[in-house]
Amino acid sequence: MAEIRQQNPRGRAQGGGGYRGGNQGGRAREAAYIPALAVEEIRFASPLDPELFNSIAKRCAETIGHNDRCNKPSQLRRFYDELVMWQTKVGTDEARFQEVRPFILMLNAKAAYAEGRQLVDQNFVKLLERCLRQAEDAKTLGYAKLFFEAFLGFYKEVRPNENK
């Protein structure tokens, strides 16, 4: 005898059969090893490390570029563009910097949200947080912008074929 099915309030039949989620495609996705990013060398205090915008930025780009499941260049560029916008608004005006600093630090919350949506990984969140925490005045905000610019340049070298 045939199984009798009842409709639930959403109009879907209850009972056997149908897709129930789980392992799509029959294969479990293997988690790739993503090395942890060390951010201690990123310092915007005087005197600046001569390698800050060179080998340090390159090492960060290589580590973050290692994760090919997220950290798309267009996503990272959005954070850079917002940082540039704030740096442009501040210029060299210390009072203006203090006024907008809470909004600059809000980039950390935006990065956490992007991580939650798997658009960026914890290494990128850690990098951005380190840069923003070091931006304590208009001058160091400029250094944060320059570091991010150098990082993105090296990042494009690591992942050249994306977002063409």
mmCIF file of C-alpha atoms in Angstrom:
data_model
loop_
_atom_site.group_PDB
_atom_site.id
_atom_site.type_symbol
_atom_site.label_atom_id
_atom_site.label_comp_id
_atom_site.label_asym_id
_atom_site.label_seq_id
_atom_site.Cartn_x
_atom_site.Cartn_y
_atom_site.Cartn_z
ATOM 1 C CA MET A 1 0.000 0.000 0.000
ATOM 2 C CA ALA A 2 1.262 3.535 -0.768
ATOM 3 C CA GLU A 3 2.673 5.767 1.987
ATOM 4 C CA ILE A 4 0.331 8.604 2.976
ATOM 5 C CA ARG A 5 2.071 11.994 3.243
ATOM 6 C CA GLN A 6 0.816 15.055 5.007
ATOM 7 C CA GLN A 7 1.587 18.618 3.943
ATOM 8 C CA ASN A 8 3.388 20.788 6.449
ATOM 9 C CA PRO A 9 2.524 24.517 6.736
ATOM 10 C CA ARG A 10 5.119 25.456 4.112
ATOM 11 C CA GLY A 11 3.611 23.147 1.520
ATOM 12 C CA ARG A 12 6.368 20.557 1.607
ATOM 13 C CA ALA A 13 5.514 16.921 1.990
ATOM 14 C CA GLN A 14 6.612 15.250 5.177
ATOM 15 C CA GLY A 15 7.903 11.752 5.116
ATOM 16 C CA GLY A 16 10.588 9.776 3.347
ATOM 17 C CA GLY A 17 12.694 10.774 0.380
ATOM 18 C CA GLY A 18 13.997 14.123 -0.717
ATOM 19 C CA TYR A 19 17.229 15.938 -0.113
ATOM 20 C CA ARG A 20 18.212 16.150 3.518
ATOM 21 C CA GLY A 21 21.479 18.057 3.191
ATOM 22 C CA GLY A 22 24.796 16.608 4.138
ATOM 23 C CA ASN A 23 27.689 15.618 1.951
ATOM 24 C CA GLN A 24 27.023 17.094 -1.476
ATOM 25 C CA GLY A 25 28.598 15.283 -4.388
ATOM 26 C CA GLY A 26 29.558 12.309 -2.253
ATOM 27 C CA ARG A 27 32.981 13.744 -1.352
ATOM 28 C CA ALA A 28 34.078 15.275 1.893
ATOM 29 C CA ARG A 29 35.931 18.513 1.388
ATOM 30 C CA GLU A 30 39.436 18.230 2.773
ATOM 31 C CA ALA A 31 40.617 21.134 4.848
ATOM 32 C CA ALA A 32 43.856 22.501 3.452
ATOM 33 C CA TYR A 33 46.581 23.567 5.853
ATOM 34 C CA ILE A 34 46.687 27.347 6.116
ATOM 35 C CA PRO A 35 49.750 28.671 7.947
ATOM 36 C CA ALA A 36 49.142 31.226 10.707
ATOM 37 C CA LEU A 37 50.237 34.765 9.951
ATOM 38 C CA ALA A 38 52.770 36.340 12.303
ATOM 39 C CA VAL A 39 52.068 40.080 12.507
ATOM 40 C CA GLU A 40 54.579 41.137 15.155
ATOM 41 C CA GLU A 41 56.970 42.609 12.562
ATOM 42 C CA ILE A 42 54.314 45.064 11.370
ATOM 43 C CA ARG A 43 55.226 48.188 13.347
ATOM 44 C CA PHE A 44 54.479 51.757 12.353
ATOM 45 C CA ALA A 45 56.572 53.344 15.113
ATOM 46 C CA SER A 46 59.638 55.388 14.224
ATOM 47 C CA PRO A 47 62.086 54.448 12.955
ATOM 48 C CA LEU A 48 60.276 52.362 10.349
ATOM 49 C CA ASP A 49 61.790 49.019 9.461
ATOM 50 C CA PRO A 50 63.276 49.433 5.962
ATOM 51 C CA GLU A 51 61.612 46.140 4.976
ATOM 52 C CA LEU A 52 58.118 47.107 6.199
ATOM 53 C CA PHE A 53 56.753 47.870 2.730
ATOM 54 C CA ASN A 54 58.931 45.227 1.070
ATOM 55 C CA SER A 55 59.704 41.812 2.542
ATOM 56 C CA ILE A 56 57.291 42.098 5.480
ATOM 57 C CA ALA A 57 54.382 43.050 3.202
ATOM 58 C CA LYS A 58 55.415 40.311 0.757
ATOM 59 C CA ARG A 59 55.493 37.642 3.481
ATOM 60 C CA CYS A 60 52.001 38.681 4.594
ATOM 61 C CA ALA A 61 50.730 38.533 1.004
ATOM 62 C CA GLU A 62 52.197 35.070 0.485
ATOM 63 C CA THR A 63 50.660 33.720 3.695
ATOM 64 C CA ILE A 64 47.218 35.200 3.065
ATOM 65 C CA GLY A 65 47.373 34.272 -0.622
ATOM 66 C CA HIS A 66 47.917 30.643 0.358
ATOM 67 C CA ASN A 67 44.199 30.268 1.146
ATOM 68 C CA ASP A 68 42.562 29.902 -2.264
ATOM 69 C CA ARG A 69 39.054 29.346 -0.830
ATOM 70 C CA CYS A 70 38.615 32.959 0.215
ATOM 71 C CA ASN A 71 40.564 36.231 0.297
ATOM 72 C CA LYS A 72 39.640 37.165 -3.256
ATOM 73 C CA PRO A 73 41.484 40.302 -4.378
ATOM 74 C CA SER A 74 38.227 42.191 -4.954
ATOM 75 C CA GLN A 75 37.180 41.513 -1.349
ATOM 76 C CA LEU A 76 40.535 42.691 0.047
ATOM 77 C CA ARG A 77 40.410 45.739 -2.212
ATOM 78 C CA ARG A 78 37.149 46.833 -0.571
ATOM 79 C CA PHE A 79 38.912 47.094 2.774
ATOM 80 C CA TYR A 80 41.809 48.969 1.204
ATOM 81 C CA ASP A 81 39.448 51.379 -0.555
ATOM 82 C CA GLU A 82 37.698 52.205 2.714
ATOM 83 C CA LEU A 83 41.021 52.699 4.476
ATOM 84 C CA VAL A 84 42.114 55.065 1.681
ATOM 85 C CA MET A 85 38.839 56.971 2.030
ATOM 86 C CA TRP A 86 39.418 57.498 5.758
ATOM 87 C CA GLN A 87 43.066 58.424 5.269
ATOM 88 C CA THR A 88 42.054 60.971 2.616
ATOM 89 C CA LYS A 89 39.441 62.505 4.941
ATOM 90 C CA VAL A 90 41.968 62.745 7.771
ATOM 91 C CA GLY A 91 44.992 63.978 5.819
ATOM 92 C CA THR A 92 47.396 65.335 8.430
ATOM 93 C CA ASP A 93 44.701 66.739 10.741
ATOM 94 C CA GLU A 94 45.154 65.128 14.178
ATOM 95 C CA ALA A 95 41.827 66.424 15.506
ATOM 96 C CA ARG A 96 40.020 64.974 12.493
ATOM 97 C CA PHE A 97 41.804 61.641 13.032
ATOM 98 C CA GLN A 98 40.609 61.447 16.646
ATOM 99 C CA GLU A 99 37.087 62.301 15.490
ATOM 100 C CA VAL A 100 36.900 59.500 12.891
ATOM 101 C CA ARG A 101 39.040 56.864 14.629
ATOM 102 C CA PRO A 102 36.023 54.876 15.885
ATOM 103 C CA PHE A 103 34.830 54.554 12.271
ATOM 104 C CA ILE A 104 38.290 53.483 11.134
ATOM 105 C CA LEU A 105 38.397 50.806 13.846
ATOM 106 C CA MET A 106 34.950 49.660 12.720
ATOM 107 C CA LEU A 107 36.750 48.064 9.770
ATOM 108 C CA ASN A 108 37.651 45.311 12.254
ATOM 109 C CA ALA A 109 33.943 44.530 12.713
ATOM 110 C CA LYS A 110 33.447 44.511 8.954
ATOM 111 C CA ALA A 111 36.356 42.101 8.583
ATOM 112 C CA ALA A 112 34.907 39.834 11.282
ATOM 113 C CA TYR A 113 31.596 39.828 9.401
ATOM 114 C CA ALA A 114 33.384 38.985 6.142
ATOM 115 C CA GLU A 115 35.204 36.155 7.937
ATOM 116 C CA GLY A 116 31.882 34.842 9.197
ATOM 117 C CA ARG A 117 30.652 34.747 5.607
ATOM 118 C CA GLN A 118 33.903 32.993 4.578
ATOM 119 C CA LEU A 119 34.951 35.870 2.309
ATOM 120 C CA VAL A 120 38.212 36.416 4.173
ATOM 121 C CA ASP A 121 40.137 34.215 6.592
ATOM 122 C CA GLN A 122 41.444 34.745 10.111
ATOM 123 C CA ASN A 123 44.891 35.703 8.791
ATOM 124 C CA PHE A 124 43.463 38.673 6.913
ATOM 125 C CA VAL A 125 41.392 39.705 9.935
ATOM 126 C CA LYS A 126 44.549 39.507 12.067
ATOM 127 C CA LEU A 127 46.537 41.593 9.559
ATOM 128 C CA LEU A 128 43.885 44.296 9.328
ATOM 129 C CA GLU A 129 43.461 44.425 13.102
ATOM 130 C CA ARG A 130 47.219 44.811 13.590
ATOM 131 C CA CYS A 131 47.407 47.640 11.059
ATOM 132 C CA LEU A 132 44.417 49.504 12.474
ATOM 133 C CA ARG A 133 45.593 49.173 16.090
ATOM 134 C CA GLN A 134 48.966 50.631 15.090
ATOM 135 C CA ALA A 135 47.258 53.621 13.444
ATOM 136 C CA GLU A 136 47.272 55.897 16.482
ATOM 137 C CA ASP A 137 47.493 59.243 14.691
ATOM 138 C CA ALA A 138 47.245 60.716 11.199
ATOM 139 C CA LYS A 139 50.861 59.842 10.379
ATOM 140 C CA THR A 140 50.587 56.168 11.354
ATOM 141 C CA LEU A 141 47.234 55.947 9.532
ATOM 142 C CA GLY A 142 49.194 56.941 6.425
ATOM 143 C CA TYR A 143 51.682 54.153 7.152
ATOM 144 C CA ALA A 144 48.811 51.675 7.515
ATOM 145 C CA LYS A 145 47.495 52.721 4.109
ATOM 146 C CA LEU A 146 50.947 52.398 2.526
ATOM 147 C CA PHE A 147 51.488 48.986 4.104
ATOM 148 C CA PHE A 148 48.129 47.770 2.825
ATOM 149 C CA GLU A 149 49.011 49.138 -0.619
ATOM 150 C CA ALA A 150 52.313 47.234 -0.632
ATOM 151 C CA PHE A 151 50.555 44.114 0.648
ATOM 152 C CA LEU A 152 48.002 44.283 -2.195
ATOM 153 C CA GLY A 153 50.759 44.731 -4.765
ATOM 154 C CA PHE A 154 52.507 41.579 -3.598
ATOM 155 C CA TYR A 155 49.158 39.821 -3.259
ATOM 156 C CA LYS A 156 48.529 40.367 -6.957
ATOM 157 C CA GLU A 157 51.873 38.701 -7.624
ATOM 158 C CA VAL A 158 50.820 35.695 -5.519
ATOM 159 C CA ARG A 159 47.382 35.389 -7.190
ATOM 160 C CA PRO A 160 47.808 37.008 -10.614
ATOM 161 C CA ASN A 161 44.918 35.418 -12.507
ATOM 162 C CA GLU A 162 42.080 36.497 -10.265
ATOM 163 C CA ASN A 163 39.759 39.428 -10.991
ATOM 164 C CA LYS A 164 41.076 40.238 -14.430
#
